[in-house]
């Protein structure tokens, strides 16, 4: 007995520091993209502590993933970036035996994700949305009248309109692979075109409206829209709805609308994946499985106003959200959405170069 005890004690001594080290999970997610209590609930349920960091750009995440040794265990790349990063060997294959909540996922959406990750081997859908226009209804009406084309990219991409909105503040996402294609779409070009001439045309239009753009940023616009400090953002659906929600709570008379322009918009999918060099793959699976719980995902959607890929969560998603065509577009609108193009290195370089020129106004 004594011997057994000491063996147990020895094993405990040897393993506990290791176990303790394994019990901190590093999650890297988009900002404003999780419910207030998700992490707290996860730790309460599993005992696994979480270090939670945020970003607001796929390019930032990609740079960290390609450099390696990021220290992150779960990250949330958008599907087109995911595909490129999978090809670069950045992500571990999921162990589906550790993800029983996969049964909750929407098979059609997972099939769509399969276009970026064959066989859904590396990732599951987290949230999805569109890249459209968030706007301050009163500020826009004041400057462009009641007939302001809020249903069209012309609201921001027609330089005559943009000029009139300069004083109240236009912002664009700092997301070249989303903004340049939107400008191409407005020009009647294929937003998924990789022809240099087409990309240059989109960039030329953006250069024309550049003098009227206050800033390029992908998270600051939420509070600025809510406070009435800016009046138009090309931004992400749920972020704009969060701004609308905050504006409502502040009760200062700011009203925010979200528009999926009639010409069409980008529909994107964000996914959860595990970096291949994660030291906590077990805990990472536990986290992904926890998030795929129907109630947990419903809570996140109800908080961040983004649609999700979890079919079983829908009965718990608030009716107001399910009924909002800006979050769950109608079939007619869906037909006009385009999926992200996975750009080859060469195209990526062209886009990066054009983007620098646009931002610096050259
Ligand atoms: C959350 C933004 C996530 C959407 N703030 C970008 N794909």
Short mmCIF file of N, CA and C in Angstrom, two decimals, residues 29-38 52 126-129 221-222 236-246 268 270 296-308 317-318 321 326-327:
data_model
loop_
_atom_site.label_atom_id
_atom_site.label_comp_id
_atom_site.label_asym_id
_atom_site.label_seq_id
_atom_site.Cartn_x
_atom_site.Cartn_y
_atom_site.Cartn_z
N UNK A 29 -9.19 35.01 -31.94
CA UNK A 29 -10.44 35.18 -32.68
C UNK A 29 -10.58 36.62 -33.15
N UNK A 30 -11.51 36.86 -34.05
CA UNK A 30 -11.83 38.22 -34.48
C UNK A 30 -12.39 39.00 -33.29
N UNK A 31 -12.18 40.31 -33.31
CA UNK A 31 -12.75 41.15 -32.26
C UNK A 31 -14.27 41.22 -32.41
N UNK A 32 -14.96 41.46 -31.31
CA UNK A 32 -16.43 41.57 -31.31
C UNK A 32 -17.07 40.35 -31.96
N UNK A 33 -16.65 39.17 -31.55
CA UNK A 33 -17.06 37.98 -32.28
C UNK A 33 -17.39 36.79 -31.37
N UNK A 34 -17.73 37.09 -30.11
CA UNK A 34 -18.06 36.00 -29.18
C UNK A 34 -19.00 36.57 -28.12
N UNK A 35 -19.79 35.71 -27.50
CA UNK A 35 -20.69 36.21 -26.44
C UNK A 35 -19.86 36.53 -25.19
N UNK A 36 -20.43 37.36 -24.34
CA UNK A 36 -19.71 37.81 -23.15
C UNK A 36 -19.28 36.66 -22.25
N UNK A 37 -20.11 35.61 -22.20
CA UNK A 37 -19.88 34.56 -21.19
C UNK A 37 -19.36 33.24 -21.79
N UNK A 38 -19.07 33.22 -23.09
CA UNK A 38 -18.68 31.94 -23.72
C UNK A 38 -17.43 31.35 -23.07
N UNK A 52 -7.31 34.65 -24.32
CA UNK A 52 -8.11 35.02 -25.48
C UNK A 52 -7.57 36.30 -26.09
N UNK A 126 -17.65 28.69 -38.12
CA UNK A 126 -17.97 29.42 -36.90
C UNK A 126 -19.18 30.32 -37.19
N UNK A 127 -18.95 31.46 -37.81
CA UNK A 127 -20.04 32.37 -38.18
C UNK A 127 -19.87 32.71 -39.66
N UNK A 128 -20.91 33.26 -40.26
CA UNK A 128 -20.77 33.76 -41.62
C UNK A 128 -21.55 35.06 -41.77
N UNK A 129 -21.22 35.77 -42.82
CA UNK A 129 -21.90 37.05 -43.02
C UNK A 129 -21.60 37.63 -44.39
N UNK A 221 -14.90 51.05 -36.55
CA UNK A 221 -16.14 51.63 -37.08
C UNK A 221 -17.37 51.26 -36.27
N UNK A 222 -17.31 50.20 -35.49
CA UNK A 222 -18.51 49.79 -34.73
C UNK A 222 -18.91 50.90 -33.77
N UNK A 236 -18.75 44.71 -42.07
CA UNK A 236 -19.30 43.35 -41.95
C UNK A 236 -20.67 43.38 -41.26
N UNK A 237 -21.57 42.56 -41.80
CA UNK A 237 -22.97 42.58 -41.38
C UNK A 237 -23.14 42.66 -39.85
N UNK A 238 -22.66 41.67 -39.14
CA UNK A 238 -22.90 41.63 -37.69
C UNK A 238 -22.31 42.83 -36.96
N UNK A 239 -21.16 43.30 -37.43
CA UNK A 239 -20.55 44.47 -36.79
C UNK A 239 -21.47 45.68 -36.89
N UNK A 240 -22.09 45.83 -38.07
CA UNK A 240 -23.01 46.96 -38.25
C UNK A 240 -24.24 46.79 -37.35
N UNK A 241 -24.72 45.57 -37.23
CA UNK A 241 -25.87 45.35 -36.33
C UNK A 241 -25.49 45.60 -34.87
N UNK A 242 -24.25 45.26 -34.52
CA UNK A 242 -23.80 45.59 -33.16
C UNK A 242 -23.79 47.10 -32.96
N UNK A 243 -23.36 47.83 -34.01
CA UNK A 243 -23.36 49.30 -33.93
C UNK A 243 -24.80 49.80 -33.77
N UNK A 244 -25.71 49.21 -34.52
CA UNK A 244 -27.12 49.61 -34.43
C UNK A 244 -27.65 49.38 -33.01
N UNK A 245 -27.30 48.24 -32.47
CA UNK A 245 -27.73 47.88 -31.13
C UNK A 245 -27.19 48.86 -30.08
N UNK A 246 -25.90 49.16 -30.20
CA UNK A 246 -25.28 50.10 -29.25
C UNK A 246 -25.88 51.49 -29.40
N UNK A 268 -19.03 35.55 -46.88
CA UNK A 268 -17.84 34.85 -46.40
C UNK A 268 -18.20 33.91 -45.25
N UNK A 270 -16.38 32.23 -41.78
CA UNK A 270 -15.23 32.13 -40.87
C UNK A 270 -15.24 30.76 -40.21
N UNK A 296 -24.68 27.12 -27.06
CA UNK A 296 -23.52 28.04 -27.02
C UNK A 296 -23.45 28.85 -28.32
N UNK A 297 -23.61 28.16 -29.46
CA UNK A 297 -23.57 28.90 -30.73
C UNK A 297 -24.74 29.88 -30.82
N UNK A 298 -25.91 29.46 -30.38
CA UNK A 298 -27.08 30.37 -30.42
C UNK A 298 -26.79 31.60 -29.57
N UNK A 299 -26.19 31.40 -28.41
CA UNK A 299 -25.85 32.54 -27.54
C UNK A 299 -24.90 33.50 -28.25
N UNK A 300 -23.93 32.93 -28.97
CA UNK A 300 -22.97 33.79 -29.68
C UNK A 300 -23.69 34.60 -30.77
N UNK A 301 -24.47 33.89 -31.59
CA UNK A 301 -25.21 34.60 -32.65
C UNK A 301 -26.10 35.69 -32.05
N UNK A 302 -26.77 35.38 -30.95
CA UNK A 302 -27.68 36.37 -30.34
C UNK A 302 -26.91 37.58 -29.82
N UNK A 303 -25.63 37.40 -29.57
CA UNK A 303 -24.81 38.50 -29.04
C UNK A 303 -24.11 39.28 -30.15
N UNK A 304 -23.61 38.58 -31.15
CA UNK A 304 -22.80 39.27 -32.18
C UNK A 304 -23.56 39.55 -33.48
N UNK A 305 -24.78 39.06 -33.59
CA UNK A 305 -25.61 39.34 -34.76
C UNK A 305 -25.05 38.77 -36.06
N UNK A 306 -24.30 37.68 -35.95
CA UNK A 306 -23.85 37.00 -37.17
C UNK A 306 -24.59 35.67 -37.29
N UNK A 307 -24.88 35.28 -38.53
CA UNK A 307 -25.44 33.96 -38.78
C UNK A 307 -24.35 32.92 -38.50
N UNK A 308 -24.75 31.71 -38.18
CA UNK A 308 -23.74 30.67 -37.89
C UNK A 308 -23.96 29.46 -38.79
N UNK A 317 -32.00 30.72 -31.64
CA UNK A 317 -31.60 32.05 -32.12
C UNK A 317 -32.84 32.96 -32.12
N UNK A 318 -32.64 34.19 -31.64
CA UNK A 318 -33.78 35.10 -31.52
C UNK A 318 -34.47 35.32 -32.86
N UNK A 321 -33.44 38.12 -35.14
CA UNK A 321 -32.21 37.88 -35.91
C UNK A 321 -32.49 36.99 -37.11
N UNK A 326 -30.78 41.15 -43.50
CA UNK A 326 -29.38 41.56 -43.52
C UNK A 326 -28.48 40.52 -42.88
N UNK A 327 -29.08 39.64 -42.08
CA UNK A 327 -28.29 38.59 -41.40
C UNK A 327 -28.51 37.24 -42.08
#
